[in-house]
């Protein structure tokens, strides 16, 4: 109780003790006393952000971690995979199982279909709980849902001949979401 809880752009204060992995109530409006970065001066009207790693308020806007999967030469082959965190997406000519992604006959279609599977779930699976995705004709960009450095630990791998992640993890996540104005 009394701790700051963040999820994406939402920042609230737990109104009662909440056990791990259990739903609970948070207050998202009101006046709250939050620890700030020690030497920082926050004036009336300043935007205030919350860093969930340091558990401090500051004036630095948060950044979500990103990762880019680039496909080249040809569309994925049947059974090639893309992993984001603990979710494994499998490209299939004829998808029938959860997280099976239609190849779609082209690189662009494969990128569109993978982004859709990440964002909406596919064939009975749920949307990815760690990232959202956008696509271009040759890339899929995975963006951490939560702000901060925690997203930098989301692992990205693939078993593709014609596809590669820019790094082994999402990267560049920093800070936290906006709390409001002082």
Short mmCIF file of C-alpha atoms in Angstrom, two decimals:
data_model
loop_
_atom_site.label_atom_id
_atom_site.label_comp_id
_atom_site.label_asym_id
_atom_site.label_seq_id
_atom_site.Cartn_x
_atom_site.Cartn_y
_atom_site.Cartn_z
CA UNK A 1 0.00 0.00 0.00
CA UNK A 2 1.21 3.49 -0.81
CA UNK A 3 3.67 2.36 -3.49
CA UNK A 4 3.75 3.80 -7.00
CA UNK A 5 2.48 1.37 -9.67
CA UNK A 6 3.23 1.96 -13.37
CA UNK A 7 1.97 0.24 -16.51
CA UNK A 8 2.57 1.91 -19.86
CA UNK A 9 1.30 5.51 -19.50
CA UNK A 10 -0.66 4.76 -16.32
CA UNK A 11 0.78 5.81 -12.96
CA UNK A 12 -1.08 5.21 -9.73
CA UNK A 13 -0.68 4.64 -6.02
CA UNK A 14 -1.65 1.28 -4.50
CA UNK A 15 -4.54 1.93 -2.10
CA UNK A 16 -4.06 -1.37 -0.27
CA UNK A 17 -1.49 -4.20 -0.24
CA UNK A 18 -1.44 -6.08 -3.57
CA UNK A 19 0.11 -9.54 -3.78
CA UNK A 20 2.37 -10.31 -6.73
CA UNK A 21 0.51 -11.27 -9.93
CA UNK A 22 -2.88 -10.38 -8.42
CA UNK A 23 -5.22 -7.57 -9.51
CA UNK A 24 -5.55 -4.71 -7.06
CA UNK A 25 -6.83 -1.16 -6.71
CA UNK A 26 -4.76 1.94 -7.44
CA UNK A 27 -5.59 5.63 -7.19
CA UNK A 28 -4.80 7.62 -10.34
CA UNK A 29 -6.04 11.04 -9.20
CA UNK A 30 -5.25 13.07 -6.13
CA UNK A 31 -2.25 14.59 -4.40
CA UNK A 32 0.51 12.20 -3.39
CA UNK A 33 3.91 12.53 -1.75
CA UNK A 34 6.56 10.84 -3.94
CA UNK A 35 10.34 10.79 -3.38
CA UNK A 36 12.23 12.83 -5.99
CA UNK A 37 15.77 12.72 -7.31
CA UNK A 38 17.71 14.37 -4.44
CA UNK A 39 19.25 17.53 -5.93
CA UNK A 40 16.41 18.17 -8.36
CA UNK A 41 14.35 21.35 -8.11
CA UNK A 42 10.78 20.85 -9.31
CA UNK A 43 8.81 24.07 -9.78
CA UNK A 44 5.05 24.52 -9.94
CA UNK A 45 3.93 23.66 -13.46
CA UNK A 46 6.87 21.34 -14.27
CA UNK A 47 6.08 18.01 -15.88
CA UNK A 48 6.97 15.20 -13.48
CA UNK A 49 7.90 11.62 -14.44
CA UNK A 50 8.34 8.51 -12.31
CA UNK A 51 11.33 6.21 -12.75
CA UNK A 52 10.25 2.72 -11.60
CA UNK A 53 13.88 1.56 -11.35
CA UNK A 54 15.01 4.26 -8.90
CA UNK A 55 11.49 4.75 -7.44
CA UNK A 56 11.95 8.51 -7.73
CA UNK A 57 10.15 11.38 -9.44
CA UNK A 58 12.20 13.48 -11.86
CA UNK A 59 11.83 15.80 -14.87
CA UNK A 60 13.18 13.39 -17.50
CA UNK A 61 10.66 11.96 -19.94
CA UNK A 62 10.73 8.19 -20.15
CA UNK A 63 11.62 6.17 -23.22
CA UNK A 64 10.32 2.74 -24.17
CA UNK A 65 12.84 0.10 -25.27
CA UNK A 66 12.80 -0.85 -28.97
CA UNK A 67 14.03 -3.65 -31.19
CA UNK A 68 13.94 -3.96 -34.98
CA UNK A 69 13.61 -7.20 -36.93
CA UNK A 70 14.72 -6.72 -40.55
CA UNK A 71 13.68 -9.15 -43.27
CA UNK A 72 15.53 -9.23 -46.60
CA UNK A 73 15.84 -11.21 -49.83
CA UNK A 74 12.75 -13.42 -49.41
CA UNK A 75 9.72 -14.04 -47.20
CA UNK A 76 10.22 -16.30 -44.19
CA UNK A 77 10.12 -20.05 -44.70
CA UNK A 78 7.66 -22.44 -43.08
CA UNK A 79 8.61 -23.12 -39.41
CA UNK A 80 11.04 -20.20 -39.02
CA UNK A 81 10.51 -18.47 -35.67
CA UNK A 82 10.72 -15.07 -34.01
CA UNK A 83 10.97 -14.87 -30.22
CA UNK A 84 10.16 -11.78 -28.16
CA UNK A 85 10.59 -12.33 -24.44
CA UNK A 86 8.91 -15.67 -23.74
CA UNK A 87 6.62 -15.62 -26.79
CA UNK A 88 7.59 -17.64 -29.86
CA UNK A 89 5.90 -16.76 -33.16
CA UNK A 90 6.19 -19.40 -35.89
CA UNK A 91 5.80 -18.55 -39.56
CA UNK A 92 3.57 -21.06 -41.34
CA UNK A 93 2.27 -21.49 -44.86
CA UNK A 94 -1.02 -22.58 -43.31
CA UNK A 95 -1.23 -21.41 -39.68
CA UNK A 96 -3.49 -23.44 -37.38
CA UNK A 97 -1.96 -23.14 -33.88
CA UNK A 98 -1.77 -20.13 -31.53
CA UNK A 99 1.10 -17.75 -32.39
CA UNK A 100 1.43 -19.27 -35.88
CA UNK A 101 1.89 -16.39 -38.33
CA UNK A 102 0.86 -16.55 -41.98
CA UNK A 103 3.87 -16.05 -44.25
CA UNK A 104 1.62 -14.30 -46.73
CA UNK A 105 3.80 -14.77 -49.82
CA UNK A 106 5.98 -11.65 -49.41
CA UNK A 107 8.28 -9.93 -46.96
CA UNK A 108 5.78 -7.06 -46.55
CA UNK A 109 2.89 -9.42 -45.78
CA UNK A 110 5.00 -11.41 -43.33
CA UNK A 111 5.90 -8.17 -41.49
CA UNK A 112 2.24 -7.06 -41.39
CA UNK A 113 1.10 -10.47 -40.15
CA UNK A 114 3.78 -10.68 -37.45
CA UNK A 115 2.94 -7.20 -36.13
CA UNK A 116 -0.76 -8.13 -36.07
CA UNK A 117 -0.01 -11.34 -34.14
CA UNK A 118 2.03 -9.39 -31.58
CA UNK A 119 -0.60 -6.68 -31.14
CA UNK A 120 -3.80 -8.74 -31.28
CA UNK A 121 -2.85 -12.35 -30.74
CA UNK A 122 -3.62 -14.95 -33.36
CA UNK A 123 -5.50 -18.24 -33.56
CA UNK A 124 -6.60 -18.11 -29.93
CA UNK A 125 -3.51 -16.51 -28.39
CA UNK A 126 -3.56 -13.22 -26.51
CA UNK A 127 -1.73 -10.02 -27.46
CA UNK A 128 1.89 -9.90 -26.35
CA UNK A 129 1.93 -8.55 -22.77
CA UNK A 130 5.43 -7.04 -23.06
CA UNK A 131 5.50 -5.27 -26.43
CA UNK A 132 3.50 -3.74 -29.24
CA UNK A 133 4.65 -3.77 -32.86
CA UNK A 134 4.58 -1.74 -36.05
CA UNK A 135 5.67 -2.85 -39.49
CA UNK A 136 7.05 -1.49 -42.73
CA UNK A 137 7.61 -3.37 -45.97
CA UNK A 138 10.82 -4.93 -44.56
CA UNK A 139 10.82 -4.44 -40.77
CA UNK A 140 8.91 -5.12 -37.59
CA UNK A 141 9.65 -2.76 -34.69
CA UNK A 142 8.84 -4.16 -31.24
CA UNK A 143 8.27 -1.47 -28.59
CA UNK A 144 8.13 -2.25 -24.87
CA UNK A 145 4.74 -1.46 -23.35
CA UNK A 146 6.35 -0.13 -20.17
CA UNK A 147 8.77 2.77 -20.02
CA UNK A 148 12.26 2.36 -18.63
CA UNK A 149 15.23 0.08 -18.54
CA UNK A 150 13.20 -3.05 -17.71
CA UNK A 151 12.31 -3.27 -21.41
CA UNK A 152 16.02 -3.50 -22.24
CA UNK A 153 15.99 -7.04 -20.82
CA UNK A 154 13.32 -8.34 -23.24
CA UNK A 155 15.15 -10.94 -25.34
CA UNK A 156 14.77 -10.99 -29.13
CA UNK A 157 15.87 -13.99 -31.20
CA UNK A 158 14.95 -15.63 -34.49
CA UNK A 159 15.67 -18.78 -36.48
CA UNK A 160 15.39 -17.05 -39.85
CA UNK A 161 17.65 -17.32 -42.88
CA UNK A 162 16.54 -13.94 -44.24
CA UNK A 163 15.73 -12.07 -41.04
CA UNK A 164 17.75 -10.62 -38.18
CA UNK A 165 17.17 -8.56 -35.04
CA UNK A 166 19.33 -5.45 -34.61
CA UNK A 167 20.36 -6.71 -31.14
CA UNK A 168 19.82 -9.64 -28.78
CA UNK A 169 17.49 -7.55 -26.56
CA UNK A 170 15.30 -4.51 -26.91
CA UNK A 171 17.33 -1.40 -26.15
CA UNK A 172 17.30 2.33 -25.29
CA UNK A 173 14.61 2.15 -22.62
CA UNK A 174 15.03 4.76 -19.90
CA UNK A 175 13.15 6.73 -17.27
CA UNK A 176 9.45 6.31 -16.69
CA UNK A 177 5.97 7.57 -17.53
CA UNK A 178 4.61 11.04 -16.86
CA UNK A 179 3.03 11.39 -13.42
CA UNK A 180 1.54 14.82 -14.07
CA UNK A 181 2.41 18.41 -13.24
CA UNK A 182 3.78 19.72 -10.00
#
